[in-house]
mmCIF file of C-alpha atoms and ligand atoms in Angstrom:
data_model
loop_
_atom_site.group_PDB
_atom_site.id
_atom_site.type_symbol
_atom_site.label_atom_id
_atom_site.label_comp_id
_atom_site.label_asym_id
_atom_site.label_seq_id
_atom_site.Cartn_x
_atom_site.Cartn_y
_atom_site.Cartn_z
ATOM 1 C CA UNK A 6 -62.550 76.003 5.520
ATOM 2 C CA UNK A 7 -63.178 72.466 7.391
ATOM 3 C CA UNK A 8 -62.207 71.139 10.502
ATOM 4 C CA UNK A 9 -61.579 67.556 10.455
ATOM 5 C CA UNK A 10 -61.614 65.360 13.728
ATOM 6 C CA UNK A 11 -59.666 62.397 13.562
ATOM 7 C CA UNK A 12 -60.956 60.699 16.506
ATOM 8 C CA UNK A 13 -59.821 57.150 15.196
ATOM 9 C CA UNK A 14 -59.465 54.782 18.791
ATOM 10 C CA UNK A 15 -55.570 54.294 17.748
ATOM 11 C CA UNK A 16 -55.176 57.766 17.820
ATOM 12 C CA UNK A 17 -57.046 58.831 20.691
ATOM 13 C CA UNK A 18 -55.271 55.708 22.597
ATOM 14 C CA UNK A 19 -51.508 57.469 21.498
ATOM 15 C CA UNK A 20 -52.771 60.722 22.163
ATOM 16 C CA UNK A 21 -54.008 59.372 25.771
ATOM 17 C CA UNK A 22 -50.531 58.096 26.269
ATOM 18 C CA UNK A 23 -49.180 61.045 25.398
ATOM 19 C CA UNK A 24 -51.013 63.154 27.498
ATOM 20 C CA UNK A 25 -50.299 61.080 30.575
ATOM 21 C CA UNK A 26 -47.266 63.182 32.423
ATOM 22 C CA UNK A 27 -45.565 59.994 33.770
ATOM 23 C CA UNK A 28 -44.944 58.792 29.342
ATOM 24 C CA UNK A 29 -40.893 58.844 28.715
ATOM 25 C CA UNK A 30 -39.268 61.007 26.011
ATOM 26 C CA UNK A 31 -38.913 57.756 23.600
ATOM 27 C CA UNK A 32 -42.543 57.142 24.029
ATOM 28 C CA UNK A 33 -43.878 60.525 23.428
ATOM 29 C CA UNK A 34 -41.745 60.615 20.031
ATOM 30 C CA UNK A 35 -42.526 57.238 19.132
ATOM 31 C CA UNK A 36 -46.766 57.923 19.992
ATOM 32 C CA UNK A 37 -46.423 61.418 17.573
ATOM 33 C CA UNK A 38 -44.632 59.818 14.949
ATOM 34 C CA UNK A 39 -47.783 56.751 14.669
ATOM 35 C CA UNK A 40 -50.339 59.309 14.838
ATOM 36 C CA UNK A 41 -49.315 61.697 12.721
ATOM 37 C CA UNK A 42 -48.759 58.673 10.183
ATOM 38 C CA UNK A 43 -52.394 57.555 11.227
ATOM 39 C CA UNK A 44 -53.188 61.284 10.300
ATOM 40 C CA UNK A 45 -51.656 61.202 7.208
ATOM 41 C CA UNK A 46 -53.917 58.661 5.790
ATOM 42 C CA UNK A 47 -57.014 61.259 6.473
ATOM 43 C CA UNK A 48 -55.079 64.375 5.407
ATOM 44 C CA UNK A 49 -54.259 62.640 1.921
ATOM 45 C CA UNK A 50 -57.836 60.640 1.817
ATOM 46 C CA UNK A 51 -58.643 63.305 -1.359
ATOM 47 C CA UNK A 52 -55.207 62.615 -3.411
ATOM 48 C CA UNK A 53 -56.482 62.572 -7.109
ATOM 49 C CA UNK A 54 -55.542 59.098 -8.782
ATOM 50 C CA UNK A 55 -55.135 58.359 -12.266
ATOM 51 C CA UNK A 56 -54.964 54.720 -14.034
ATOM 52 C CA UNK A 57 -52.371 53.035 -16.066
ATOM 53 C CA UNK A 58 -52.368 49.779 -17.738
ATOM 54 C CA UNK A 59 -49.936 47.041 -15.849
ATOM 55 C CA UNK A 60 -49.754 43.418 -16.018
ATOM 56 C CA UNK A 61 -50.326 41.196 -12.981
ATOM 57 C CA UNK A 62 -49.003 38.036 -13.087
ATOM 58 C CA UNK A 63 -52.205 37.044 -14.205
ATOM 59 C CA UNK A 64 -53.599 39.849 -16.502
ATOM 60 C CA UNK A 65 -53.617 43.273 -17.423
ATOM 61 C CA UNK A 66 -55.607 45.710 -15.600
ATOM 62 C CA UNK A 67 -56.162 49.852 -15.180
ATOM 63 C CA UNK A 68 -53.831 50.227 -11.516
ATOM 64 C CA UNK A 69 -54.966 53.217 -10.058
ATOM 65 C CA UNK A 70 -52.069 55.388 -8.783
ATOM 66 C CA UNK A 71 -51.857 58.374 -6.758
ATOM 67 C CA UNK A 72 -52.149 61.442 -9.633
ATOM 68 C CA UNK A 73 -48.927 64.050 -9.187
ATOM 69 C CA UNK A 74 -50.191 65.394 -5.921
ATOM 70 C CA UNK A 75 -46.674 66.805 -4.712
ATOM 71 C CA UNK A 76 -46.205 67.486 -1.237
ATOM 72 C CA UNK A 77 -44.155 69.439 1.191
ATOM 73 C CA UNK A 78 -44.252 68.558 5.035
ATOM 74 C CA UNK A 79 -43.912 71.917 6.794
ATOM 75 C CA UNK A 80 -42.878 71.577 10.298
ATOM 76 C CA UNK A 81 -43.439 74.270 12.807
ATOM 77 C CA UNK A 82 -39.814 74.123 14.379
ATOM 78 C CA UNK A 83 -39.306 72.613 17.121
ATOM 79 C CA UNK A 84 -42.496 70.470 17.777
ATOM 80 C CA UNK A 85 -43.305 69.878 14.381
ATOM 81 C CA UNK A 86 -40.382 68.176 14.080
ATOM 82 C CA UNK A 87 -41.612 65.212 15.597
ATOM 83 C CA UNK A 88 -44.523 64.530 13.092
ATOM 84 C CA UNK A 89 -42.201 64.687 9.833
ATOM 85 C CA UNK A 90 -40.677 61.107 10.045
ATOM 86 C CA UNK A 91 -44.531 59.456 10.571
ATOM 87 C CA UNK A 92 -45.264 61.556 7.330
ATOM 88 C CA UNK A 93 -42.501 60.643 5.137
ATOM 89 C CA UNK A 94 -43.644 57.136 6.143
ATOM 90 C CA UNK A 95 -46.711 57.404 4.098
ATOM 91 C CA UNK A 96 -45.060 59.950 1.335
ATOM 92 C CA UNK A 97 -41.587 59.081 1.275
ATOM 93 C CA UNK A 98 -41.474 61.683 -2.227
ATOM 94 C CA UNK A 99 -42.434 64.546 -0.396
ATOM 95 C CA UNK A 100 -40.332 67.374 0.498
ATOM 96 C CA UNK A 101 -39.680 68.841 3.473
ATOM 97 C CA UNK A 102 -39.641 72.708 4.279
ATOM 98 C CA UNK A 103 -38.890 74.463 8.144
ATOM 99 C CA UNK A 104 -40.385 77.303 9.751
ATOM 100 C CA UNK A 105 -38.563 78.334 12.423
ATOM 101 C CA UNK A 106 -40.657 79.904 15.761
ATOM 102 C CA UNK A 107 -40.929 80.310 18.949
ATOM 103 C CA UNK A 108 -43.586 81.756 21.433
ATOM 104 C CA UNK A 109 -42.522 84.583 23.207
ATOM 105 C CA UNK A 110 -42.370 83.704 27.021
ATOM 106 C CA UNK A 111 -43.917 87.066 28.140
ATOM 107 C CA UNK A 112 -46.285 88.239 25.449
ATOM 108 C CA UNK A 113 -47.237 84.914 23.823
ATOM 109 C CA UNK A 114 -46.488 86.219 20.589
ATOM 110 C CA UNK A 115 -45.242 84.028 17.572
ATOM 111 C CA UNK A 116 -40.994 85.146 16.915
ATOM 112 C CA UNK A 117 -39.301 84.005 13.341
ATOM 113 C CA UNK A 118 -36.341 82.862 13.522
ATOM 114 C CA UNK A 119 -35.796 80.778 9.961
ATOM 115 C CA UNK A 120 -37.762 79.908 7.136
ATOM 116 C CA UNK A 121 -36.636 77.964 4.357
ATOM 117 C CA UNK A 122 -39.296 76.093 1.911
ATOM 118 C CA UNK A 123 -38.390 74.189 -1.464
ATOM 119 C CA UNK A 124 -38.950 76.486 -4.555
ATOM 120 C CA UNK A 125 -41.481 75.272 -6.459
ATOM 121 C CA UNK A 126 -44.751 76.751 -4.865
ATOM 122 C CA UNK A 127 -47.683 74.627 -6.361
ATOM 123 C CA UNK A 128 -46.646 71.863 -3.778
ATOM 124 C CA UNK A 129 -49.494 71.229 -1.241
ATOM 125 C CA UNK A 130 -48.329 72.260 1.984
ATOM 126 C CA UNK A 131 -48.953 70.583 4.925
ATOM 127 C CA UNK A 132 -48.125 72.487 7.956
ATOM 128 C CA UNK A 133 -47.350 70.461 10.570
ATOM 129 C CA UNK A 134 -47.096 71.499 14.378
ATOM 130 C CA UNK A 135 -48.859 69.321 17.717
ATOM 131 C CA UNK A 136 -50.196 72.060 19.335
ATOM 132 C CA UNK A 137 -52.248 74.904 18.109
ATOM 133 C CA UNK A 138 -53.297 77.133 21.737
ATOM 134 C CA UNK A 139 -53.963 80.857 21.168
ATOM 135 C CA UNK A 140 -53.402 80.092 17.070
ATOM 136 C CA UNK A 141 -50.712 82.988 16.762
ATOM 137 C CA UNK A 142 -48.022 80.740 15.544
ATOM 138 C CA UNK A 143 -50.355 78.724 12.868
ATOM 139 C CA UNK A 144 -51.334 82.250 11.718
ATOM 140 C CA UNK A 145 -48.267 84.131 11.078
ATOM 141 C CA UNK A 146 -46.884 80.783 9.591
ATOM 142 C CA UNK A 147 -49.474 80.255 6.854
ATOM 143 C CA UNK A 148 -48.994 84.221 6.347
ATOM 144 C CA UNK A 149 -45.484 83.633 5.290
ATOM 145 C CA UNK A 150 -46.292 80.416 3.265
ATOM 146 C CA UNK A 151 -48.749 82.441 1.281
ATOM 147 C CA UNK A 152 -46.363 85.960 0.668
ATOM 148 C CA UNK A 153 -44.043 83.309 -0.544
ATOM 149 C CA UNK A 154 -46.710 82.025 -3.092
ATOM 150 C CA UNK A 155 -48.026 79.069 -1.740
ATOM 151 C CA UNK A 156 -51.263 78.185 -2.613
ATOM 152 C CA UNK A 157 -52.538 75.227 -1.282
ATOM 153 C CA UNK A 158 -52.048 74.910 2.405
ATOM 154 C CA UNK A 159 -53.438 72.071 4.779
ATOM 155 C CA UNK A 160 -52.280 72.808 8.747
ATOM 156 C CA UNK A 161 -52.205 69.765 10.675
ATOM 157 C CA UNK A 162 -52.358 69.475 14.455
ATOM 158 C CA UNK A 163 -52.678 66.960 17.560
ATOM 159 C CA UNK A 164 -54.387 69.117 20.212
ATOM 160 C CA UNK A 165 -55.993 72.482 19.324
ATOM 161 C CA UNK A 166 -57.955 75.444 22.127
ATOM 162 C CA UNK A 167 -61.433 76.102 20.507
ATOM 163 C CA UNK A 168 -59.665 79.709 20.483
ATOM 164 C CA UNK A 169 -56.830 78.697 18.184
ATOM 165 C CA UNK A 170 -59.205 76.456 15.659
ATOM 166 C CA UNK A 171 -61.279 79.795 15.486
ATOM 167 C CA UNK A 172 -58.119 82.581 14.898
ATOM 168 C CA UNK A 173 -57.066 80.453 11.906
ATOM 169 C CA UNK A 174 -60.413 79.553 10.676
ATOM 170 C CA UNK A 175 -60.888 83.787 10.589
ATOM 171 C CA UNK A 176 -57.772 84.669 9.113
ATOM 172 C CA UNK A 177 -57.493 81.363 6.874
ATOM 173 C CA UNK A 178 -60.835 80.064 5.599
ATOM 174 C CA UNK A 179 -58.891 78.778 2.742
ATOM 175 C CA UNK A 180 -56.858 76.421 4.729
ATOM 176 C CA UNK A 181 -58.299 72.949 6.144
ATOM 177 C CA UNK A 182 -57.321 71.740 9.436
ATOM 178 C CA UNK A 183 -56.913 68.496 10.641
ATOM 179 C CA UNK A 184 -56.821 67.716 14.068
ATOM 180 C CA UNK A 185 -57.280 64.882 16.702
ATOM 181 C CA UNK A 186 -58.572 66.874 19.337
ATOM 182 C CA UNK A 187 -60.369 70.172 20.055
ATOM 183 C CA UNK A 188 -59.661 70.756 24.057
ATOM 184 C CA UNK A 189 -61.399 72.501 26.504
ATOM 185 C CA UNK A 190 -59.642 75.768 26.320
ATOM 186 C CA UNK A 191 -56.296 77.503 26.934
ATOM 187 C CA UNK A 192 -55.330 78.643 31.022
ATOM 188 C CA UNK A 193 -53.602 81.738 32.109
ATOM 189 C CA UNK A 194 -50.487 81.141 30.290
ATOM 190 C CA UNK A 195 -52.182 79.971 27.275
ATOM 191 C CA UNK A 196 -51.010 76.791 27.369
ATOM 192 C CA UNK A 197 -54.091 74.244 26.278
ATOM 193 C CA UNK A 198 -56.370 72.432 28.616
ATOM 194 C CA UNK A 199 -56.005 69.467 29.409
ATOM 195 C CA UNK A 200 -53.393 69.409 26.433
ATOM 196 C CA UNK A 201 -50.262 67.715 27.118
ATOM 197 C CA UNK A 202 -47.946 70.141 28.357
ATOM 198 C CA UNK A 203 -45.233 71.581 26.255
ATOM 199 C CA UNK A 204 -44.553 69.559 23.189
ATOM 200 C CA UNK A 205 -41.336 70.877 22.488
ATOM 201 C CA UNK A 206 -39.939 70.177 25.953
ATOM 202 C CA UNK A 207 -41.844 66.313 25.587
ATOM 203 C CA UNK A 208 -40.585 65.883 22.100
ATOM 204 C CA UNK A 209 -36.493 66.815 23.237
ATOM 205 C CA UNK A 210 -36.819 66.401 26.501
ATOM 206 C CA UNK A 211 -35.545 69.558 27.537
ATOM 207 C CA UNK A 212 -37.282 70.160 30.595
HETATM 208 C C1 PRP B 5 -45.440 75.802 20.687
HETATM 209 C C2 PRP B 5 -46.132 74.910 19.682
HETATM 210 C C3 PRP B 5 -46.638 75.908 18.676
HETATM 211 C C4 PRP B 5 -46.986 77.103 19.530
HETATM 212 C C5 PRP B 5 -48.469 77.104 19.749
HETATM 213 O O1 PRP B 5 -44.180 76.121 20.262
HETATM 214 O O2 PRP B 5 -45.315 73.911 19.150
HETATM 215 O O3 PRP B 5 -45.666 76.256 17.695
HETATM 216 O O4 PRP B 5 -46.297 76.926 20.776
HETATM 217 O O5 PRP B 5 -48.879 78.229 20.437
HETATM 218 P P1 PRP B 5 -49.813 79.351 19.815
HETATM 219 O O6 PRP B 5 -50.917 78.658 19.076
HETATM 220 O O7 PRP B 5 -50.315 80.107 21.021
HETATM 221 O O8 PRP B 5 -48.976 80.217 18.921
HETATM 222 P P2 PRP B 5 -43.140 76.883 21.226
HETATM 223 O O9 PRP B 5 -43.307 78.360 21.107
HETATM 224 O O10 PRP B 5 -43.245 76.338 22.614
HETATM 225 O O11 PRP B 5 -41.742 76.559 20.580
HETATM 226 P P3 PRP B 5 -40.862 75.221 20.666
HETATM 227 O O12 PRP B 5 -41.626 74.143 19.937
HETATM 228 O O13 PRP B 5 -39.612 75.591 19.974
HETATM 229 O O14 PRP B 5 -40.656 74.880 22.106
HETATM 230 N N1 URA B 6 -47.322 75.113 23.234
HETATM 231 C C1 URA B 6 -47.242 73.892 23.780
HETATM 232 O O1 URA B 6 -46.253 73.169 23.560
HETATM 233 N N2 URA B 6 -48.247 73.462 24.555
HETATM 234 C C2 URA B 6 -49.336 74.215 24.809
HETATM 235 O O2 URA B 6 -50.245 73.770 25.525
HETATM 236 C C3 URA B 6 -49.402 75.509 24.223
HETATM 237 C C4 URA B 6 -48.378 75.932 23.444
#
């Protein structure tokens, strides 16, 4: 398993903005859509590529072209959401698959409520939710990607608790993660530190 920082200065600029707790609905959405498309370049940096002979307008040369990695952008419902669109940007032939969950209030604990992914199951997955605090939700969600057969499984994230990188990394060694931040830590509601508050409620503005 690897942990991959991607501390680029555009992304830790949007992710600054998005922090701040005076940024506007539109601007929160807008910042998560660029980075996660800024993330996407990283996450896909090891796409095989295989040649094939094209004309320019001057000659003929081997174009190298990205070789039948097929993808499926798994959003985390409802903050993963917001990181599809920047995705599709950069692989508009993906597919896209939802897992719906929620945190419980009380006991912090990951609750189903859908789950619906496309059928063939040798698509990379890319698992796609901002913020990863106690870990519970990545967990159970790469759980039920792999008792559905899925094999290959990368879990991308904006802000992570060193407690959540290290609950997946344990259960998960096989899956990557790719992240922009590691915080300082979770408080007594285990919501992250500094973090940026709830993403769902930024994202939809429903608080
Ligand atoms: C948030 C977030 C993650 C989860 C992270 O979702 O988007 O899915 O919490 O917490 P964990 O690592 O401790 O499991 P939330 O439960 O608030 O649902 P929502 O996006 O529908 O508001
Ligand atoms: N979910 C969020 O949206 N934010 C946190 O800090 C933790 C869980």
């Amino acid at each position: 398993m690897s942990v991959h920082i991607i501390d680029h200065p555009l992304v830790l600029h949007k992710l600054s903005i998005m922090r701040n707790i005076d940024t506007p609905t539109s601007k929160f959405r807008q910042c998560l859509r660029e980075i996660s498309m800024l993330m996407g370049y990283e996450i896909t940096r090891d796409f095989p590529l295989s040649y094939e002979r094209i004309a320019t307008p001057l000659q003929e040369m081997e174009a190298p072209k990205i070789a039948g990695k097929k993808v499926v952008i798994a959003p985390i419902l409802r903050a993963g959401l917001g990181m599809v669109d920047g995705l599709l940007e950069l692989i508009p032939s993906a597919r896209v698959g939802h897992i719906g969950m929620y945190r419980d209030e009380k006991t912090c604990q990951p609750v189903f409520y859908y789950y619906k992914m496309p059928e063939n199951k040798d698509r990379l997955v890319i698992l796609a939710d901002p913020m990863l605090a106690t870990g519970g939700s990545a967990c159970d969600a790469i759980s039920r990607l792999k008792k559905d057969g899925f094999k290959h499984i990368r879990m991308m994230a904006l802000v992570a608790s060193p407690k959540g990188v290290q609950a997946v990394s344990d259960a998960h060694p096989d899956v990557d993660i790719y992240l922009a931040s590691i915080d300082e830590g979770l408080n007594e509601h285990n919501y992250i530190l500094p973090g940026l508050g709830d993403a769902g409620d930024r994202i939809f503005g429903t608080k």
